[in-house]
PDB file of C-alpha atoms in Angstrom:
ATOM      1  CA  MET A  14      22.409   4.733  -3.113  1.00 50.00           C
ATOM      2  CA  ASP A  15      21.067   3.595   0.222  1.00 63.00           C
ATOM      3  CA  SER A  16      20.707  -0.071   1.110  1.00 71.00           C
ATOM      4  CA  PHE A  17      16.942  -0.157   0.470  1.00 70.00           C
ATOM      5  CA  TRP A  18      17.240   0.899  -3.180  1.00 67.00           C
ATOM      6  CA  GLY A  19      20.212  -1.391  -3.756  1.00 67.00           C
ATOM      7  CA  SER A  20      18.276  -4.344  -2.344  1.00 68.00           C
ATOM      8  CA  PHE A  21      15.191  -3.323  -4.322  1.00 69.00           C
ATOM      9  CA  ILE A  22      17.061  -3.235  -7.647  1.00 67.00           C
ATOM     10  CA  ILE A  23      18.850  -6.524  -6.914  1.00 66.00           C
ATOM     11  CA  GLY A  24      15.526  -8.143  -5.998  1.00 65.00           C
ATOM     12  CA  LEU A  25      13.855  -7.016  -9.214  1.00 59.00           C
ATOM     13  CA  SER A  26      16.840  -8.141 -11.252  1.00 62.00           C
ATOM     14  CA  ASN A  27      16.698 -11.569  -9.616  1.00 57.00           C
ATOM     15  CA  LEU A  28      12.974 -11.813 -10.301  1.00 54.00           C
ATOM     16  CA  THR A  29      13.553 -11.103 -13.969  1.00 54.00           C
ATOM     17  CA  PHE A  30      16.563 -13.440 -14.122  1.00 52.00           C
ATOM     18  CA  PHE A  31      14.943 -16.411 -12.384  1.00 51.00           C
ATOM     19  CA  TYR A  32      11.562 -16.070 -14.101  1.00 49.00           C
ATOM     20  CA  PRO A  33      12.392 -15.196 -17.703  1.00 47.00           C
ATOM     21  CA  ASN A  34       9.695 -15.170 -20.333  1.00 48.00           C
ATOM     22  CA  VAL A  35      11.755 -15.624 -23.468  1.00 45.00           C
ATOM     23  CA  LEU A  36      11.125 -18.096 -26.244  1.00 42.00           C
ATOM     24  CA  ALA A  37      13.802 -17.699 -28.912  1.00 41.00           C
ATOM     25  CA  ASN A  38      12.988 -17.932 -32.618  1.00 39.00           C
ATOM     26  CA  SER A  39       9.284 -17.718 -32.046  1.00 43.00           C
ATOM     27  CA  SER A  40       6.738 -14.961 -32.039  1.00 50.00           C
ATOM     28  CA  TRP A  41       3.637 -14.363 -30.027  1.00 53.00           C
ATOM     29  CA  GLN A  42       0.301 -14.379 -31.793  1.00 60.00           C
ATOM     30  CA  TRP A  43      -2.933 -13.265 -30.226  1.00 58.00           C
ATOM     31  CA  LEU A  44      -5.600 -15.784 -31.194  1.00 64.00           C
ATOM     32  CA  THR A  45      -8.413 -13.558 -29.980  1.00 69.00           C
ATOM     33  CA  SER A  46      -8.414  -9.792 -30.279  1.00 69.00           C
ATOM     34  CA  ASN A  47      -5.399  -7.826 -29.050  1.00 66.00           C
ATOM     35  CA  PRO A  48      -5.277  -6.608 -25.416  1.00 69.00           C
ATOM     36  CA  LYS A  49      -4.643  -3.099 -26.719  1.00 71.00           C
ATOM     37  CA  ASP A  50      -8.449  -2.990 -26.955  1.00 75.00           C
ATOM     38  CA  PHE A  51      -8.474  -3.281 -23.154  1.00 78.00           C
ATOM     39  CA  LEU A  52      -5.821  -0.586 -22.701  1.00 78.00           C
ATOM     40  CA  PRO A  53      -8.108   2.383 -21.849  1.00 85.00           C
ATOM     41  CA  ILE A  54      -9.842   0.384 -19.109  1.00 88.00           C
ATOM     42  CA  ALA A  55      -6.493  -0.925 -17.828  1.00 86.00           C
ATOM     43  CA  VAL A  56      -5.117   2.621 -17.661  1.00 87.00           C
ATOM     44  CA  ILE A  57      -8.119   3.955 -15.720  1.00 92.00           C
ATOM     45  CA  LEU A  58      -8.135   0.952 -13.369  1.00 92.00           C
ATOM     46  CA  THR A  59      -4.378   1.170 -12.770  1.00 92.00           C
ATOM     47  CA  LEU A  60      -4.384   4.904 -12.101  1.00 93.00           C
ATOM     48  CA  ALA A  61      -7.380   4.649  -9.764  1.00 94.00           C
ATOM     49  CA  ILE A  62      -5.876   1.806  -7.723  1.00 94.00           C
ATOM     50  CA  GLU A  63      -2.461   3.449  -7.525  1.00 94.00           C
ATOM     51  CA  PHE A  64      -3.827   6.830  -6.522  1.00 92.00           C
ATOM     52  CA  ILE A  65      -6.253   5.405  -3.949  1.00 93.00           C
ATOM     53  CA  GLY A  66      -3.482   3.206  -2.551  1.00 93.00           C
ATOM     54  CA  VAL A  67      -1.044   6.093  -2.233  1.00 91.00           C
ATOM     55  CA  LEU A  68      -3.719   8.404  -0.851  1.00 89.00           C
ATOM     56  CA  TYR A  69      -5.077   6.060   1.808  1.00 88.00           C
ATOM     57  CA  PHE A  70      -2.157   3.856   2.811  1.00 88.00           C
ATOM     58  CA  SER A  71       0.902   6.102   2.638  1.00 84.00           C
ATOM     59  CA  THR A  72       0.046   8.806   5.186  1.00 83.00           C
ATOM     60  CA  LEU A  73      -0.037  11.451   2.460  1.00 87.00           C
ATOM     61  CA  GLU A  74      -1.106  14.913   3.651  1.00 86.00           C
ATOM     62  CA  LYS A  75      -4.851  15.505   3.528  1.00 85.00           C
ATOM     63  CA  ASN A  76      -4.552  18.484   1.208  1.00 89.00           C
ATOM     64  CA  TRP A  77      -6.225  18.683  -2.212  1.00 89.00           C
ATOM     65  CA  ILE A  78      -3.210  20.462  -3.764  1.00 93.00           C
ATOM     66  CA  VAL A  79      -0.948  17.605  -2.635  1.00 91.00           C
ATOM     67  CA  TRP A  80      -3.520  15.109  -3.962  1.00 91.00           C
ATOM     68  CA  LEU A  81      -3.598  16.847  -7.358  1.00 93.00           C
ATOM     69  CA  LYS A  82       0.197  16.821  -7.430  1.00 93.00           C
ATOM     70  CA  ALA A  83       0.185  13.106  -6.556  1.00 93.00           C
ATOM     71  CA  ILE A  84      -2.340  12.372  -9.322  1.00 93.00           C
ATOM     72  CA  GLY A  85      -0.223  14.262 -11.859  1.00 95.00           C
ATOM     73  CA  ILE A  86       2.960  12.481 -10.790  1.00 95.00           C
ATOM     74  CA  ILE A  87       1.307   9.044 -10.832  1.00 95.00           C
ATOM     75  CA  VAL A  88      -0.105   9.692 -14.318  1.00 95.00           C
ATOM     76  CA  ALA A  89       3.269  10.921 -15.612  1.00 95.00           C
ATOM     77  CA  ALA A  90       5.165   7.995 -14.070  1.00 94.00           C
ATOM     78  CA  ASN A  91       2.700   5.482 -15.536  1.00 91.00           C
ATOM     79  CA  LEU A  92       2.985   7.102 -18.945  1.00 90.00           C
ATOM     80  CA  LEU A  93       6.784   6.927 -18.802  1.00 90.00           C
ATOM     81  CA  SER A  94       6.782   3.278 -17.729  1.00 86.00           C
ATOM     82  CA  PHE A  95       4.373   2.385 -20.542  1.00 82.00           C
ATOM     83  CA  VAL A  96       6.293   4.243 -23.258  1.00 81.00           C
ATOM     84  CA  PHE A  97       9.781   3.195 -22.080  1.00 80.00           C
ATOM     85  CA  PRO A  98       9.808  -0.271 -23.772  1.00 75.00           C
ATOM     86  CA  TYR A  99       8.593   1.299 -27.024  1.00 77.00           C
ATOM     87  CA  VAL A 100      11.471   3.787 -26.982  1.00 80.00           C
ATOM     88  CA  PHE A 101      13.939   0.893 -26.817  1.00 75.00           C
ATOM     89  CA  ARG A 102      12.055  -0.948 -29.553  1.00 76.00           C
ATOM     90  CA  MET A 103      12.036   2.203 -31.710  1.00 80.00           C
ATOM     91  CA  ALA A 104      15.808   2.617 -31.296  1.00 80.00           C
ATOM     92  CA  GLU A 105      16.353  -1.046 -32.258  1.00 76.00           C
ATOM     93  CA  LEU A 106      14.171  -0.712 -35.340  1.00 74.00           C
ATOM     94  CA  GLN A 107      15.760   2.567 -36.338  1.00 78.00           C
ATOM     95  CA  SER A 108      19.278   1.141 -36.164  1.00 75.00           C
ATOM     96  CA  PHE A 109      18.351  -2.228 -37.720  1.00 73.00           C
ATOM     97  CA  TYR A 110      16.266  -0.940 -40.627  1.00 72.00           C
ATOM     98  CA  GLY A 111      17.885   2.452 -40.948  1.00 74.00           C
ATOM     99  CA  ALA A 112      14.374   3.832 -40.700  1.00 70.00           C
ATOM    100  CA  GLU A 113      13.444   7.444 -40.138  1.00 78.00           C
ATOM    101  CA  TRP A 114      12.450   8.350 -36.587  1.00 76.00           C
ATOM    102  CA  ALA A 115       8.708   8.578 -37.356  1.00 79.00           C
ATOM    103  CA  GLU A 116       8.703   5.303 -39.285  1.00 79.00           C
ATOM    104  CA  ALA A 117      10.618   3.502 -36.514  1.00 77.00           C
ATOM    105  CA  TRP A 118       8.239   4.925 -33.894  1.00 76.00           C
ATOM    106  CA  ASN A 119       5.228   3.702 -35.893  1.00 78.00           C
ATOM    107  CA  LEU A 120       6.799   0.249 -36.308  1.00 75.00           C
ATOM    108  CA  ALA A 121       7.555   0.058 -32.592  1.00 73.00           C
ATOM    109  CA  PHE A 122       3.858   0.439 -31.788  1.00 71.00           C
ATOM    110  CA  SER A 123       2.482  -1.655 -34.648  1.00 71.00           C
ATOM    111  CA  THR A 124       4.804  -4.690 -34.595  1.00 63.00           C
ATOM    112  CA  GLY A 125       5.495  -7.231 -31.940  1.00 54.00           C
ATOM    113  CA  PRO A 126       3.579  -8.214 -28.848  1.00 49.00           C
ATOM    114  CA  TYR A 127       4.996  -5.474 -26.666  1.00 49.00           C
ATOM    115  CA  TYR A 128       1.787  -4.997 -24.792  1.00 53.00           C
ATOM    116  CA  ILE A 129       1.979  -8.264 -22.881  1.00 55.00           C
ATOM    117  CA  ILE A 130       2.217  -8.063 -19.133  1.00 60.00           C
ATOM    118  CA  LEU A 131       5.282 -10.105 -18.119  1.00 63.00           C
ATOM    119  CA  TYR A 132       7.945  -9.900 -15.409  1.00 70.00           C
ATOM    120  CA  GLY A 133       9.955  -7.456 -17.496  1.00 71.00           C
ATOM    121  CA  TYR A 134       6.967  -5.109 -17.546  1.00 75.00           C
ATOM    122  CA  LEU A 135       6.797  -5.288 -13.749  1.00 79.00           C
ATOM    123  CA  THR A 136      10.506  -4.490 -13.590  1.00 81.00           C
ATOM    124  CA  PHE A 137      10.149  -1.472 -15.881  1.00 78.00           C
ATOM    125  CA  THR A 138       7.102  -0.296 -13.982  1.00 83.00           C
ATOM    126  CA  THR A 139       8.734  -0.441 -10.583  1.00 86.00           C
ATOM    127  CA  LEU A 140      12.144   0.852 -11.648  1.00 88.00           C
ATOM    128  CA  ILE A 141      10.565   3.861 -13.338  1.00 89.00           C
ATOM    129  CA  GLU A 142       7.465   4.632 -11.284  1.00 92.00           C
ATOM    130  CA  VAL A 143       8.655   3.985  -7.729  1.00 93.00           C
ATOM    131  CA  PRO A 144      11.540   6.497  -7.708  1.00 94.00           C
ATOM    132  CA  ILE A 145       9.577   9.150  -9.607  1.00 94.00           C
ATOM    133  CA  VAL A 146       6.530   9.009  -7.349  1.00 94.00           C
ATOM    134  CA  TYR A 147       8.511   8.500  -4.144  1.00 94.00           C
ATOM    135  CA  TYR A 148      11.031  11.310  -4.589  1.00 94.00           C
ATOM    136  CA  THR A 149       8.387  13.732  -5.817  1.00 94.00           C
ATOM    137  CA  ILE A 150       5.851  13.336  -3.015  1.00 93.00           C
ATOM    138  CA  LYS A 151       7.890  12.019  -0.062  1.00 92.00           C
ATOM    139  CA  LYS A 152       8.029  15.492   1.491  1.00 93.00           C
ATOM    140  CA  HIS A 153       4.222  15.379   1.763  1.00 93.00           C
ATOM    141  CA  THR A 154       4.094  12.279   3.946  1.00 92.00           C
ATOM    142  CA  THR A 155       4.791  11.628   7.599  1.00 90.00           C
ATOM    143  CA  ASN A 156       6.112   8.123   6.936  1.00 92.00           C
ATOM    144  CA  PRO A 157       8.420   7.877   3.869  1.00 93.00           C
ATOM    145  CA  LYS A 158       9.049   4.126   4.366  1.00 93.00           C
ATOM    146  CA  ARG A 159       5.338   3.449   4.299  1.00 93.00           C
ATOM    147  CA  LEU A 160       5.056   5.586   1.161  1.00 94.00           C
ATOM    148  CA  VAL A 161       7.722   3.634  -0.727  1.00 93.00           C
ATOM    149  CA  TRP A 162       6.228   0.285   0.270  1.00 93.00           C
ATOM    150  CA  THR A 163       2.760   1.475  -0.701  1.00 94.00           C
ATOM    151  CA  ILE A 164       4.012   2.518  -4.139  1.00 94.00           C
ATOM    152  CA  ILE A 165       5.762  -0.825  -4.644  1.00 93.00           C
ATOM    153  CA  ILE A 166       2.759  -2.849  -3.481  1.00 93.00           C
ATOM    154  CA  VAL A 167       0.184  -0.958  -5.572  1.00 94.00           C
ATOM    155  CA  ASN A 168       2.407  -1.243  -8.658  1.00 91.00           C
ATOM    156  CA  CYS A 169       2.808  -4.994  -8.158  1.00 90.00           C
ATOM    157  CA  LEU A 170      -0.926  -5.321  -7.496  1.00 92.00           C
ATOM    158  CA  THR A 171      -1.984  -3.361 -10.578  1.00 90.00           C
ATOM    159  CA  THR A 172       0.512  -5.146 -12.834  1.00 87.00           C
ATOM    160  CA  ALA A 173      -0.678  -8.549 -11.599  1.00 86.00           C
ATOM    161  CA  LEU A 174      -4.332  -7.529 -11.918  1.00 88.00           C
ATOM    162  CA  VAL A 175      -3.911  -6.298 -15.497  1.00 84.00           C
ATOM    163  CA  ALA A 176      -1.947  -9.458 -16.371  1.00 81.00           C
ATOM    164  CA  ILE A 177      -4.728 -11.674 -14.985  1.00 83.00           C
ATOM    165  CA  ILE A 178      -7.421  -9.704 -16.808  1.00 82.00           C
ATOM    166  CA  GLU A 179      -5.348  -9.757 -19.999  1.00 78.00           C
ATOM    167  CA  ARG A 180      -4.925 -13.547 -19.843  1.00 76.00           C
ATOM    168  CA  THR A 181      -8.582 -14.057 -18.936  1.00 81.00           C
ATOM    169  CA  LEU A 182     -10.076 -11.906 -21.692  1.00 79.00           C
ATOM    170  CA  TYR A 183      -7.531 -12.569 -24.431  1.00 74.00           C
ATOM    171  CA  TYR A 184      -5.776 -15.692 -25.599  1.00 71.00           C
ATOM    172  CA  GLY A 185      -2.502 -16.056 -27.433  1.00 68.00           C
ATOM    173  CA  GLN A 186       0.373 -18.449 -27.889  1.00 66.00           C
ATOM    174  CA  TRP A 187       3.981 -18.623 -28.986  1.00 60.00           C
TER     175      TRP A 187
END
């Protein structure tokens, strides 16, 4: 692993360590409606910002085939980073309750406040999306460093934006 990725992972780990969002023996309750209602808009907004950012700020080739590939990769990476926490939750529920796979998967999506944008979500997003998008489309850019920084910045921007919108439109407490 080169020094950039090592520093990147250490930096994200420190962010999560120094800014934890854990309240033991308590559970989050949304007092208004659940932000899952906002999810389709958040997905469209996130994908649009990430694609436009990568397209215009990363020196990506001006070729519609490359752009379509970039869109597909960004969509796939976002899907993986969204589903990743639920996979862990499903495995926990399956082992704890001894539930069937389908039942554990349903419980993972229907219990808990796992759609809350926190520092851990930013960590998952960047650790999953940045390498996938970077290594898949870096051969289509003239400046790979600019590409990686663009991906990191747009992911941080979209995560922060969705978190702000989530906290503005919806209210909850521990």
